[in-house]
Amino acid sequence: MAKKVCVLVAGSWGTALAMVLADNGHDVRLWARSEEHVREINEQRENSRFLPGVPIPTGIRATADMQEALHEAEAVVIAAPSKAMREVARALKPYWNEKMLCVHATKGMETGTLKRMSTVIAEELGCEESHIGVICGPSHAEEVARRLPTTIVVASANEEAAQRAQNLLMNAYFRVYTNRDVLGAELAGALKNIIALGAGMSDGLQNGDNAKAALLTRGLAEITRIGTEMGANPLTFSGLAGVGDLVVTATSKHSRNWRAGYMLGQGKPLQEVLDSMGMVVEGIRTTEAAHFISQKYKVQMPIAEQLYRVLFDGLDPKTAVEALMGRGPKTEMEMISQETWEQWHT
């Protein structure tokens, strides 16, 4: 049955998700900040800045008016950059009610507070975090918008809400699983951006496939280690939200994090990299957040720590690689606490 759905905001990922919803027959309102952006989408049926050359279905109508975007909406999908999430959620608040399904699709954390996006949204809407779901998994907007086969996860503590989101989004090219581990899904989606930066940097340094494969493997171990310490289900990191999203973000030409890391590996200064990207590189902000999270929970994250030093202390990328390779001998398998494992198997 067709639903009225609002998507915030009209970046690449928000536009791609709006297209999935329109393909499923829903009445979609896509909120954009500027009237110029709205006119282009409504009149030229294109979002040239974020998805050039991709026709936008007529089932999508853009608006810069938040009240219009949310009018009679039964669900809202938020795909704002992490740095803008609190502002967007605050603007949503006057038009939101608890009957409205709310899921976000942002893979990052709030710098300064170290809060996950579901926490930020819940604070601004004045609701329990269980009301907020998350869309995660390997899903480049450029491929979704071209209707290439994609499989994702909707995580929610509320099983009924997860199934509602699954029914809204799932179709022949967009397969959707559900998961109740919101914490693990959000941590996996945010922290994999750090490892993708590192993979791009390794490629920029011409370190080869062996180095990148090891970086991804050990990076996943870091993500799992800090995630389980924070209370996430360890199995989440072996699924689409974890290893699936990590692989695509660390290896694809569409990945902003990989491209930014590649330029850093070539010796370009951080500000030059950011200026050339033109879009948000979530991994840079998340690296800063992970630096403080690892200290808070007293969990070693050597790859994230070296990337933090490259990004914020001016460490040469070659020196960072030497530091990682020169660490003392270790055993490969870190223990996951028995208490955490049992929690998710009872």
XYZ file of C-alpha atoms in Angstrom, residues 11-288:
278
model
C 22.116 14.787 -0.958
C 23.244 11.748 -2.940
C 22.074 9.141 -0.409
C 18.824 10.900 0.441
C 17.978 11.250 -3.252
C 18.807 7.593 -3.949
C 16.580 6.422 -1.083
C 13.802 8.705 -2.307
C 14.103 6.991 -5.699
C 13.760 3.548 -4.099
C 10.632 4.714 -2.278
C 9.170 6.261 -5.444
C 9.864 3.066 -7.382
C 7.801 1.266 -4.723
C 4.829 3.505 -5.472
C 5.072 5.776 -2.429
C 4.314 9.506 -2.468
C 7.731 10.980 -1.663
C 8.623 14.486 -0.504
C 12.350 15.268 -0.689
C 13.474 18.183 1.463
C 16.308 20.399 0.211
C 17.762 23.497 1.825
C 17.691 25.834 -1.186
C 14.921 26.835 -3.591
C 17.382 26.576 -6.472
C 18.047 22.932 -5.603
C 14.297 22.315 -5.339
C 13.610 23.871 -8.758
C 16.245 21.735 -10.443
C 14.794 18.530 -9.002
C 11.168 19.420 -9.754
C 11.653 20.999 -13.174
C 14.719 19.326 -14.663
C 14.247 15.999 -12.793
C 17.920 15.829 -11.897
C 20.140 16.380 -8.856
C 23.200 17.459 -10.818
C 25.471 18.176 -7.872
C 25.069 14.848 -6.120
C 23.791 12.391 -8.756
C 24.562 13.883 -12.189
C 22.947 12.211 -15.167
C 20.432 10.192 -13.111
C 16.755 10.901 -13.967
C 14.582 11.496 -10.895
C 11.157 9.763 -10.945
C 8.018 11.888 -11.052
C 6.872 10.264 -7.810
C 9.335 12.516 -5.988
C 8.533 16.150 -5.276
C 11.181 18.368 -3.716
C 10.449 21.203 -1.298
C 12.418 23.602 0.888
C 9.471 23.923 3.288
C 9.804 21.477 6.197
C 6.105 21.709 7.071
C 5.120 20.851 3.494
C 7.626 17.998 3.412
C 6.175 16.426 6.586
C 2.474 17.113 5.886
C 0.563 13.866 6.502
C 3.811 11.865 6.274
C 3.618 8.357 7.723
C 7.398 7.881 7.701
C 10.504 10.042 7.620
C 13.945 8.978 6.412
C 16.813 11.222 7.525
C 19.986 11.160 5.417
C 21.703 14.310 6.677
C 25.491 14.543 7.226
C 26.436 13.832 10.841
C 27.500 17.424 11.450
C 24.028 18.647 10.394
C 21.956 15.910 12.052
C 21.091 17.812 15.224
C 20.014 20.885 13.246
C 17.843 18.813 10.870
C 16.250 16.824 13.706
C 15.483 20.072 15.540
C 13.763 21.441 12.422
C 11.774 18.187 12.150
C 10.537 18.308 15.762
C 7.447 20.581 15.319
C 6.007 18.284 12.625
C 6.874 14.862 14.065
C 4.676 12.568 16.127
C 5.339 9.162 17.687
C 3.115 7.347 15.181
C 5.483 8.416 12.407
C 8.158 5.866 11.480
C 11.606 7.482 11.780
C 14.790 5.928 10.415
C 18.120 7.534 9.604
C 20.750 6.577 7.056
C 23.783 8.495 8.321
C 27.072 6.717 8.975
C 28.869 8.941 11.433
C 29.038 10.235 14.991
C 28.632 13.658 16.554
C 32.039 15.193 17.169
C 32.447 16.577 20.660
C 29.657 14.594 22.307
C 30.687 11.238 20.700
C 26.969 10.455 20.400
C 25.466 8.133 17.801
C 22.952 9.561 15.350
C 19.957 7.783 16.901
C 20.837 9.406 20.222
C 21.087 12.850 18.631
C 17.732 12.450 16.866
C 15.986 11.106 19.973
C 17.273 14.006 22.058
C 15.978 16.585 19.593
C 12.608 14.883 19.058
C 12.182 14.243 22.782
C 11.515 10.515 22.359
C 13.062 7.214 23.382
C 15.926 5.934 21.208
C 13.848 2.822 20.519
C 11.682 5.012 18.252
C 14.643 5.576 15.890
C 15.862 2.995 13.374
C 18.950 2.963 11.192
C 19.563 2.025 7.555
C 23.032 0.534 7.072
C 25.061 -1.846 4.940
C 26.975 -1.706 1.611
C 25.033 0.857 -0.391
C 26.711 3.454 -2.575
C 24.105 5.994 -3.639
C 25.483 6.072 -7.186
C 24.656 2.382 -7.650
C 21.317 2.418 -5.831
C 20.169 5.337 -8.009
C 20.980 3.253 -11.090
C 18.980 0.360 -9.643
C 21.936 -1.988 -9.337
C 21.369 -4.933 -6.940
C 21.888 -3.764 -3.344
C 21.320 -5.446 0.009
C 21.037 -3.471 3.245
C 19.925 -3.787 6.874
C 17.356 -1.832 8.855
C 18.221 -1.996 12.548
C 15.666 -1.138 15.206
C 14.998 -2.172 18.788
C 11.326 -2.177 17.782
C 10.697 -5.212 15.591
C 7.443 -3.815 14.198
C 9.178 -0.559 13.180
C 11.976 -2.503 11.476
C 9.421 -4.504 9.504
C 7.578 -1.321 8.504
C 10.813 0.121 7.134
C 11.607 -3.171 5.424
C 8.219 -3.141 3.684
C 8.646 0.487 2.607
C 12.036 -0.036 1.002
C 12.319 -3.603 -0.260
C 11.944 -4.318 -3.977
C 13.491 -6.355 -6.803
C 16.848 -4.509 -6.730
C 16.897 -3.337 -3.087
C 16.864 -6.216 -0.611
C 16.337 -5.366 3.071
C 17.119 -7.439 6.172
C 16.216 -6.482 9.742
C 18.406 -6.470 12.855
C 17.656 -5.421 16.443
C 21.235 -4.322 17.242
C 21.035 -0.563 16.606
C 24.204 0.097 18.611
C 26.278 -2.344 16.566
C 24.828 -1.175 13.258
C 25.574 2.479 13.980
C 29.078 1.795 15.281
C 29.907 -0.421 12.294
C 28.594 2.142 9.821
C 30.567 4.978 11.382
C 33.852 3.260 12.239
C 34.316 1.513 8.886
C 34.849 4.984 7.365
C 38.110 5.221 9.318
C 39.391 1.967 7.866
C 38.306 3.103 4.374
C 40.434 6.217 4.816
C 43.343 3.974 5.768
C 42.748 1.716 2.747
C 42.787 4.700 0.426
C 45.958 5.977 2.062
C 47.589 2.580 1.617
C 46.683 2.613 -2.075
C 47.987 6.174 -2.405
C 51.286 4.988 -0.945
C 51.310 2.098 -3.494
C 51.555 -0.460 -0.691
C 49.791 -3.184 -2.679
C 46.948 -5.626 -2.164
C 48.556 -7.587 0.680
C 48.750 -4.466 2.826
C 45.171 -3.436 2.092
C 43.793 -6.904 2.829
C 45.576 -6.914 6.177
C 44.372 -3.389 6.920
C 40.738 -4.349 6.325
C 41.051 -7.511 8.404
C 42.754 -5.851 11.349
C 40.474 -2.836 10.979
C 37.424 -5.058 11.356
C 39.032 -6.532 14.490
C 39.346 -3.001 15.921
C 35.735 -2.174 15.136
C 34.521 -5.429 16.680
C 36.698 -4.972 19.766
C 35.427 -1.485 20.610
C 31.861 -2.360 19.562
C 31.550 -5.356 21.857
C 33.141 -3.410 24.699
C 30.376 -0.816 24.254
C 27.697 -3.529 24.338
C 27.024 -4.380 20.669
C 26.310 -7.864 19.346
C 29.626 -9.234 17.961
C 27.758 -10.974 15.124
C 26.630 -7.614 13.715
C 30.203 -6.868 12.680
C 30.333 -10.051 10.603
C 27.211 -9.070 8.669
C 26.168 -6.503 6.092
C 26.451 -3.558 8.482
C 29.989 -4.615 9.406
C 32.183 -6.478 6.958
C 29.794 -5.799 4.054
C 29.891 -2.034 4.409
C 33.608 -2.079 5.223
C 34.517 -3.903 2.001
C 32.516 -1.634 -0.284
C 33.661 1.597 1.378
C 37.325 0.588 1.453
C 37.545 -0.639 -2.148
C 35.128 1.342 -4.317
C 35.756 4.284 -6.640
C 32.484 5.753 -5.318
C 33.822 5.972 -1.754
C 34.605 9.514 -0.600
C 36.553 8.118 2.335
C 38.734 5.960 0.080
C 39.340 8.880 -2.314
C 40.279 11.213 0.534
C 42.680 8.627 1.955
C 44.211 8.054 -1.482
C 45.010 11.758 -1.855
C 46.481 11.859 1.646
C 48.678 8.879 0.739
C 49.889 10.809 -2.298
C 51.097 13.535 0.033
C 48.341 16.123 -0.366
C 47.544 18.255 2.713
C 44.260 17.572 4.503
C 42.717 20.955 3.684
C 43.490 20.529 -0.007
C 41.848 17.112 0.092
C 38.723 18.497 1.752
C 38.506 21.415 -0.677
C 38.707 19.080 -3.671
C 36.057 16.640 -2.416
C 33.081 19.006 -2.438
C 31.105 16.674 -0.136
C 31.357 15.528 3.478
C 34.043 12.924 4.281
C 32.537 11.297 7.368
C 35.657 9.265 8.164
C 37.660 12.342 9.129
C 35.212 13.404 11.834
C 34.756 9.799 12.930
C 38.510 9.300 13.314
C 38.528 12.148 15.809
